[in-house]
PDB file of C-alpha atoms in Angstrom:
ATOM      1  CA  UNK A   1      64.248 -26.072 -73.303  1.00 52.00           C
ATOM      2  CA  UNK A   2      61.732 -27.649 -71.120  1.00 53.00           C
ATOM      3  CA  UNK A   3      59.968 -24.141 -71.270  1.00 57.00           C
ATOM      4  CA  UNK A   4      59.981 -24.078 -74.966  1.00 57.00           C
ATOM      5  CA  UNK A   5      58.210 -27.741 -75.048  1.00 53.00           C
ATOM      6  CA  UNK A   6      55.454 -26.596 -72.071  1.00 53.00           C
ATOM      7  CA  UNK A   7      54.517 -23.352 -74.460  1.00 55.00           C
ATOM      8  CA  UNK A   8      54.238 -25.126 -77.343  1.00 54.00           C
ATOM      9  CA  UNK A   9      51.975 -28.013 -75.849  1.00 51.00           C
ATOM     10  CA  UNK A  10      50.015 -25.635 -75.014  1.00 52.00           C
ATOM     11  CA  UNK A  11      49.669 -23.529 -78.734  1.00 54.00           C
ATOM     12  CA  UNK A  12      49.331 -26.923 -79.960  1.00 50.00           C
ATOM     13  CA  UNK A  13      46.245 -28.149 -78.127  1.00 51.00           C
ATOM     14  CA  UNK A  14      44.587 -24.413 -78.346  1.00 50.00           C
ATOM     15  CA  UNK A  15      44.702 -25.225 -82.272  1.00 55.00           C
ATOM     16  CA  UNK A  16      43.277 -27.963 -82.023  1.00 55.00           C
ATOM     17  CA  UNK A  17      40.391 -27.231 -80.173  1.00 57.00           C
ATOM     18  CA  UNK A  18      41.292 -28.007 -76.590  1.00 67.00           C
ATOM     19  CA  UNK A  19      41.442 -25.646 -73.155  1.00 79.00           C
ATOM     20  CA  UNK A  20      39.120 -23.895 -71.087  1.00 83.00           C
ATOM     21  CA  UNK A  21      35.475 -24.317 -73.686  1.00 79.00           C
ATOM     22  CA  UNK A  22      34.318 -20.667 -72.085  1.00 78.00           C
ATOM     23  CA  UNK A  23      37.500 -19.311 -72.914  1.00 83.00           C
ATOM     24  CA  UNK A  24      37.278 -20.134 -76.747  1.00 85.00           C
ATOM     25  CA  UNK A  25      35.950 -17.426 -79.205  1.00 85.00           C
ATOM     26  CA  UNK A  26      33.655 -19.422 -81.027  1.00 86.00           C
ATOM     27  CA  UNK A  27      31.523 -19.763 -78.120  1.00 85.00           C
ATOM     28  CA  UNK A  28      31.281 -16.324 -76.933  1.00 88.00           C
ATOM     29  CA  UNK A  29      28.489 -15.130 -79.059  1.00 90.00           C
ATOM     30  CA  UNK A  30      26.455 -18.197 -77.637  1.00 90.00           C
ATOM     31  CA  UNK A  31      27.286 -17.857 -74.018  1.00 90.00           C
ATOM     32  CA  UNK A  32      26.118 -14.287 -74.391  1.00 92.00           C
ATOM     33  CA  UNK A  33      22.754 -15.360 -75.980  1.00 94.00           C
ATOM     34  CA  UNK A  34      22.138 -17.446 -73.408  1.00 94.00           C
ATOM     35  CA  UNK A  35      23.373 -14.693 -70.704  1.00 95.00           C
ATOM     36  CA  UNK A  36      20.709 -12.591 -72.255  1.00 97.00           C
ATOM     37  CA  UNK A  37      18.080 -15.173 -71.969  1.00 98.00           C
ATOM     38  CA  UNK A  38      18.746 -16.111 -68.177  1.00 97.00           C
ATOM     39  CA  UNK A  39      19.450 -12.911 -67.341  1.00 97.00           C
ATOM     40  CA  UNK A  40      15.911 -11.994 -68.657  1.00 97.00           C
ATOM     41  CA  UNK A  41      14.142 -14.623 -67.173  1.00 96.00           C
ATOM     42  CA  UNK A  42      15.603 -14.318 -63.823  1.00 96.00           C
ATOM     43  CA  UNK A  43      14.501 -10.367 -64.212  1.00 95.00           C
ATOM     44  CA  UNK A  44      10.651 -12.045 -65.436  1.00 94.00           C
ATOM     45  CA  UNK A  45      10.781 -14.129 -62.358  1.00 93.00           C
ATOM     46  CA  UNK A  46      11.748 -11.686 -59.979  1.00 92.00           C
ATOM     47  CA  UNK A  47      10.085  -9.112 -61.220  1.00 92.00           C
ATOM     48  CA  UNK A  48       6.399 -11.266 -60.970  1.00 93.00           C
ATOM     49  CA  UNK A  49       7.128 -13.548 -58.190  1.00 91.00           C
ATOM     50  CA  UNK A  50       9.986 -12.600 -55.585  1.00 90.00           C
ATOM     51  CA  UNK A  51       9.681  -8.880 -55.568  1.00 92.00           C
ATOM     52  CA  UNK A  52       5.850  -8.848 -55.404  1.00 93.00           C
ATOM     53  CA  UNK A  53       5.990 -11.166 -52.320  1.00 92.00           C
ATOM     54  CA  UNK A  54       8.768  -8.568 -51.200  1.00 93.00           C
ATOM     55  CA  UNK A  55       6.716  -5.313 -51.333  1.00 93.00           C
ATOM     56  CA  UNK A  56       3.933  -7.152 -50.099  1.00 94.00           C
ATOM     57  CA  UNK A  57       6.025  -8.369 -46.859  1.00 95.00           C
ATOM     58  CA  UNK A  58       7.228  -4.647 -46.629  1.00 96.00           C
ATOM     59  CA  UNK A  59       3.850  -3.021 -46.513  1.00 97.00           C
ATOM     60  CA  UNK A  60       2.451  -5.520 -44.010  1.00 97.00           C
ATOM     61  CA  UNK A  61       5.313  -4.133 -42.049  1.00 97.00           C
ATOM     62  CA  UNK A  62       4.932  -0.812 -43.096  1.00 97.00           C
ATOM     63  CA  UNK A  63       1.066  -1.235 -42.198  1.00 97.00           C
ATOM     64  CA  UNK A  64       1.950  -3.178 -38.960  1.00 97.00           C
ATOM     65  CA  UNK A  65       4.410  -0.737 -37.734  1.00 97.00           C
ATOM     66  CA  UNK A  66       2.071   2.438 -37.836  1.00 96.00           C
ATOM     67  CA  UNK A  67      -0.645   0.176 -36.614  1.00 96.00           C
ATOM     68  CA  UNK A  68       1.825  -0.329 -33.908  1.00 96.00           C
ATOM     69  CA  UNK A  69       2.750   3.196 -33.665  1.00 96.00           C
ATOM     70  CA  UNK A  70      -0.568   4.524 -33.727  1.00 96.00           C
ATOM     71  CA  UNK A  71      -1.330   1.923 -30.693  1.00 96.00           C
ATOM     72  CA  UNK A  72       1.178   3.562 -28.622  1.00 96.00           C
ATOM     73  CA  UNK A  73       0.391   7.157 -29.408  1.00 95.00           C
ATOM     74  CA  UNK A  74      -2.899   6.239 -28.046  1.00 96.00           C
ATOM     75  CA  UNK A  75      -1.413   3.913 -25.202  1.00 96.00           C
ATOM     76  CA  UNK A  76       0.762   7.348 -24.046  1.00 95.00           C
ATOM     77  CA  UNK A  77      -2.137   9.646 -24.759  1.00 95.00           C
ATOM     78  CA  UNK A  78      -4.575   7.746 -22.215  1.00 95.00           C
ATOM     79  CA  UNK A  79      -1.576   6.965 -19.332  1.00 96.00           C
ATOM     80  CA  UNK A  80      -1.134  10.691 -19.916  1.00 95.00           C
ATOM     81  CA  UNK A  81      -4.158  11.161 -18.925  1.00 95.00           C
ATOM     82  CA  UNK A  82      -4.746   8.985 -16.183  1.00 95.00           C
ATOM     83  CA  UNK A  83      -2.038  10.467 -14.410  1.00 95.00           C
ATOM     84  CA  UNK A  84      -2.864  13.908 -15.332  1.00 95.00           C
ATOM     85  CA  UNK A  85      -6.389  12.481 -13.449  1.00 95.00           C
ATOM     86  CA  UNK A  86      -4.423  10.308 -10.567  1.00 95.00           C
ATOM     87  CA  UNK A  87      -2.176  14.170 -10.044  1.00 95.00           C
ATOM     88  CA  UNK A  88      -5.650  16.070 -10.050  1.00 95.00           C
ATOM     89  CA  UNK A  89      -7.093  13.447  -7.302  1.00 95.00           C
ATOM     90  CA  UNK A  90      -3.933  13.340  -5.510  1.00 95.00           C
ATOM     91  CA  UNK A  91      -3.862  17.229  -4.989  1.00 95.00           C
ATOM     92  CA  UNK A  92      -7.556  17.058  -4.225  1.00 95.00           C
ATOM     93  CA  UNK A  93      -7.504  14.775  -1.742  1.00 95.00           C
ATOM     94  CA  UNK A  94      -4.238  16.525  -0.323  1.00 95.00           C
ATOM     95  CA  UNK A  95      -6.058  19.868  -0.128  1.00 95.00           C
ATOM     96  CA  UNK A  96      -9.277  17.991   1.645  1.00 95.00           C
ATOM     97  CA  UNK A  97      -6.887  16.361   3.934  1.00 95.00           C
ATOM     98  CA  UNK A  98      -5.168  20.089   4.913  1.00 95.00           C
ATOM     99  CA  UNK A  99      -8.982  21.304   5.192  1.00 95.00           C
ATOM    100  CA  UNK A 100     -10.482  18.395   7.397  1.00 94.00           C
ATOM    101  CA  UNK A 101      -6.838  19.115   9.546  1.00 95.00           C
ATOM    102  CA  UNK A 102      -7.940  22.801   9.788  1.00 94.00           C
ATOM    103  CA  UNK A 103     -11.646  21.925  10.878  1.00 94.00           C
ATOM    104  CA  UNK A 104     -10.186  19.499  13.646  1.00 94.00           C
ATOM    105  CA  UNK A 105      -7.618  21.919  15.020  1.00 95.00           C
ATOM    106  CA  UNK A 106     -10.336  24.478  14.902  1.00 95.00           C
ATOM    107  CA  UNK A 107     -12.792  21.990  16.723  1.00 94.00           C
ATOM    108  CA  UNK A 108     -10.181  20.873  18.977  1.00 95.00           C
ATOM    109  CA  UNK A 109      -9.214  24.482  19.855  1.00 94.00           C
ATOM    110  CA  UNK A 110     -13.111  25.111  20.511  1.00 93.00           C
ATOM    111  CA  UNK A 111     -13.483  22.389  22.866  1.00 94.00           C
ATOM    112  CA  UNK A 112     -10.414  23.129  24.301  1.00 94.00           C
ATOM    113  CA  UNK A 113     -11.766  26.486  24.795  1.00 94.00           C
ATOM    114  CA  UNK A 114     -14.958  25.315  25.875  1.00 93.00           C
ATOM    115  CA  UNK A 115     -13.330  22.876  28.426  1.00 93.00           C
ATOM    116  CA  UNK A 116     -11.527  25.895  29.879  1.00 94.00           C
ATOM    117  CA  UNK A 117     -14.561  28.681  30.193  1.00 94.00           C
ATOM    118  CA  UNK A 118     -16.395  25.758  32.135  1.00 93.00           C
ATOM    119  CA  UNK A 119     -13.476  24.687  34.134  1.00 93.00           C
ATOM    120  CA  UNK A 120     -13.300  28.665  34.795  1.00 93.00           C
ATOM    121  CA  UNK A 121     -16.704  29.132  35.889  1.00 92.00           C
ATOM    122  CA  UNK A 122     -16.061  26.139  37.867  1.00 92.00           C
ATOM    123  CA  UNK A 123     -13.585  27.164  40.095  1.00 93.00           C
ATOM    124  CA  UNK A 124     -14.979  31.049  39.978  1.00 93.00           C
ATOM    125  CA  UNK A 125     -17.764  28.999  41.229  1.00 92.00           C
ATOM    126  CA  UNK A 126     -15.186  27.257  44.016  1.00 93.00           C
ATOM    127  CA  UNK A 127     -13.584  30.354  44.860  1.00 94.00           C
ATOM    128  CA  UNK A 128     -16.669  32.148  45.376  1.00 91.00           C
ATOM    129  CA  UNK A 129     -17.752  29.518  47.748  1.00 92.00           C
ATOM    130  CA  UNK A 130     -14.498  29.212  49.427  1.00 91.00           C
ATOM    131  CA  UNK A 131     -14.352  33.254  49.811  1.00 91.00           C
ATOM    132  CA  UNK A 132     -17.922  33.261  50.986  1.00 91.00           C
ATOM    133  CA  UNK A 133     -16.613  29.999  53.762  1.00 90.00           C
ATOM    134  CA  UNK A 134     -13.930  32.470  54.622  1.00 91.00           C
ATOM    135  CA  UNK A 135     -15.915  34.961  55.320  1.00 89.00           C
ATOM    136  CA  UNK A 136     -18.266  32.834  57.394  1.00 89.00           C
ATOM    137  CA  UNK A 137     -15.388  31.578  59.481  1.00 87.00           C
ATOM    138  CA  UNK A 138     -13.696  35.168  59.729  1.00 83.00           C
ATOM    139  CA  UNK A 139     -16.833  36.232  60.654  1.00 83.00           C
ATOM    140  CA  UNK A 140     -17.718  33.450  63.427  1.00 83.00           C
ATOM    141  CA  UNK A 141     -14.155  33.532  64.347  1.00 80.00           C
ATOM    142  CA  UNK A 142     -14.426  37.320  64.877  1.00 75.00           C
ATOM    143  CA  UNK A 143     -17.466  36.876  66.625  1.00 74.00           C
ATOM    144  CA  UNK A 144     -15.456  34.347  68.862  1.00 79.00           C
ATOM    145  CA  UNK A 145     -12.743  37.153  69.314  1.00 77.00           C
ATOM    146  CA  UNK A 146     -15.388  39.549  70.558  1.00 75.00           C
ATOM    147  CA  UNK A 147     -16.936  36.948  72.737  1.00 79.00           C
ATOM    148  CA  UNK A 148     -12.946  35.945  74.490  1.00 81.00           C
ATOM    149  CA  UNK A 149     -11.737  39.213  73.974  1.00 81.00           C
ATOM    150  CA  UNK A 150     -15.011  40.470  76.480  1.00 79.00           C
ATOM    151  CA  UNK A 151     -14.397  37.145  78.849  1.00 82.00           C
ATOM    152  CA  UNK A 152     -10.453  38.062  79.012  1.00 83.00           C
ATOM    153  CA  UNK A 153     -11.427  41.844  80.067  1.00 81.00           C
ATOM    154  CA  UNK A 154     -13.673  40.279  82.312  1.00 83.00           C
ATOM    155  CA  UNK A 155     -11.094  38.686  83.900  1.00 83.00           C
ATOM    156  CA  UNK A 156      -8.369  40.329  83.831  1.00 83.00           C
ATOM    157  CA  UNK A 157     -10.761  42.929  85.422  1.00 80.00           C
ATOM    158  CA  UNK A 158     -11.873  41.381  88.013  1.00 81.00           C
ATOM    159  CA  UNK A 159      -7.983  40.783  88.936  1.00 83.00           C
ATOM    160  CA  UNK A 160      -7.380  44.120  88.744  1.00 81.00           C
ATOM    161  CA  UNK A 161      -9.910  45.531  90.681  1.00 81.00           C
ATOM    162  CA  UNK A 162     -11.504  42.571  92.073  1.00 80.00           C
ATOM    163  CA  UNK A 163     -14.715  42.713  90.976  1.00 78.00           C
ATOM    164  CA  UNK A 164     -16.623  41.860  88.428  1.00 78.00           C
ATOM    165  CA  UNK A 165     -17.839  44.409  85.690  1.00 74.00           C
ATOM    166  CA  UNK A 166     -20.965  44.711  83.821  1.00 80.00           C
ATOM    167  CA  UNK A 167     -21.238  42.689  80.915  1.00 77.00           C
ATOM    168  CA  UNK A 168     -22.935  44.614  78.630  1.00 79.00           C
ATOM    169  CA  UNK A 169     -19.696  47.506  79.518  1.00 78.00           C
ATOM    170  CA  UNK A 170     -17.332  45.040  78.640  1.00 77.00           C
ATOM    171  CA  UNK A 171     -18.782  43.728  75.233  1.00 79.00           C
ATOM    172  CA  UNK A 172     -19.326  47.889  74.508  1.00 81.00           C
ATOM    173  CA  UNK A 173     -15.794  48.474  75.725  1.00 79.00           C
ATOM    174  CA  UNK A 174     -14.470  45.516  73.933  1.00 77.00           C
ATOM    175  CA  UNK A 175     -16.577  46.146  70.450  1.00 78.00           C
ATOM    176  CA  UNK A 176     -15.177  49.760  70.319  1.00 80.00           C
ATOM    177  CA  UNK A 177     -11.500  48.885  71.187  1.00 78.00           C
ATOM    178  CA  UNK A 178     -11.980  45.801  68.130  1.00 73.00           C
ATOM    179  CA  UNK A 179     -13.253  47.992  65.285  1.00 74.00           C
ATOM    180  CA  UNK A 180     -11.266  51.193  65.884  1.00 67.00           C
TER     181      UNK A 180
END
């Protein structure tokens, strides 16, 4: 019963004009007048204030990005380049250093050649002298051969037979014996 008396409370104040005012019929055709009306002056002000103000914000950024992209293009473009440059300088100033190596090795190898022709000619030049000394000596020291070899004949002559011999025999005798 107490669900009976709730329902009817509530029939009873919908007749007589109470509940929810949005709810009711009466107002309906109103409420969507007045839907119509804000609904097309939020699309007037939208439409000339906000959405201008929008577009205009998106082309700045459209504008500002291909500014931006344009930038770098031309940014990559010239680094690009530069090292295309800084690779073309680096190989040409590896290839100069490999050449200026070459010409020193080449000097080097010149000098050192030069170095040894004169150290050759120097000690041809040594030799020479040392051969011709040698000779000198062999020569002085044969001459001192002949001249013992003719005073040991001369004495071992003159033991042998007690006297003395002729000297010009004995340096004869002694010359033919040496070079035979």
């Amino acid at each position: 019963m107490a669900e009976n008396t709730t329902i009817e409370t509530t029939e009873h104040q919908s007749e007589r004009g109470g509940g929810f005012p949005p709810f009711q019929k009466e107002n309906f055709p109103s409420q969507l007048v007045w839907l119509a009306i804000t609904f097309v002056a939020l699309y007037l002000l939208m439409s000339r204030v906000a959405l201008p103000r929008v577009a205009a914000i998106f082309e700045i950024r459209r504008k500002q990005r291909d500014a931006d992209l344009a930038e770098a293009g031309r940014l990559k473009s010239a680094s690009e380049e530069a090292l295309a440059g800084y690779e073309k300088a680096l190989s040409d100033a590896r290839s100069r250093a490999q050449s200026l190596a070459a010409e020193a090795r080449q000097k080097q190898a010149a000098d050192a050649e030069a170095a040894r022709t004169d150290l050759d000619a120097k000690l041809n030049a040594r030799i020479a002298e040392a051969a011709d000394s040698i000779h000198a000596r062999r020569a002085a020291a044969m001459a001192n051969v002949h001249a013992i070899a003719a005073d040991a004949a001369t004495a071992i002559l003159e033991r042998l037979i007690g006297r003395t011999a002729e000297p010009g025999e004995v340096k004869a005798a002694v010359a033919g014996a040496l070079n035979s």
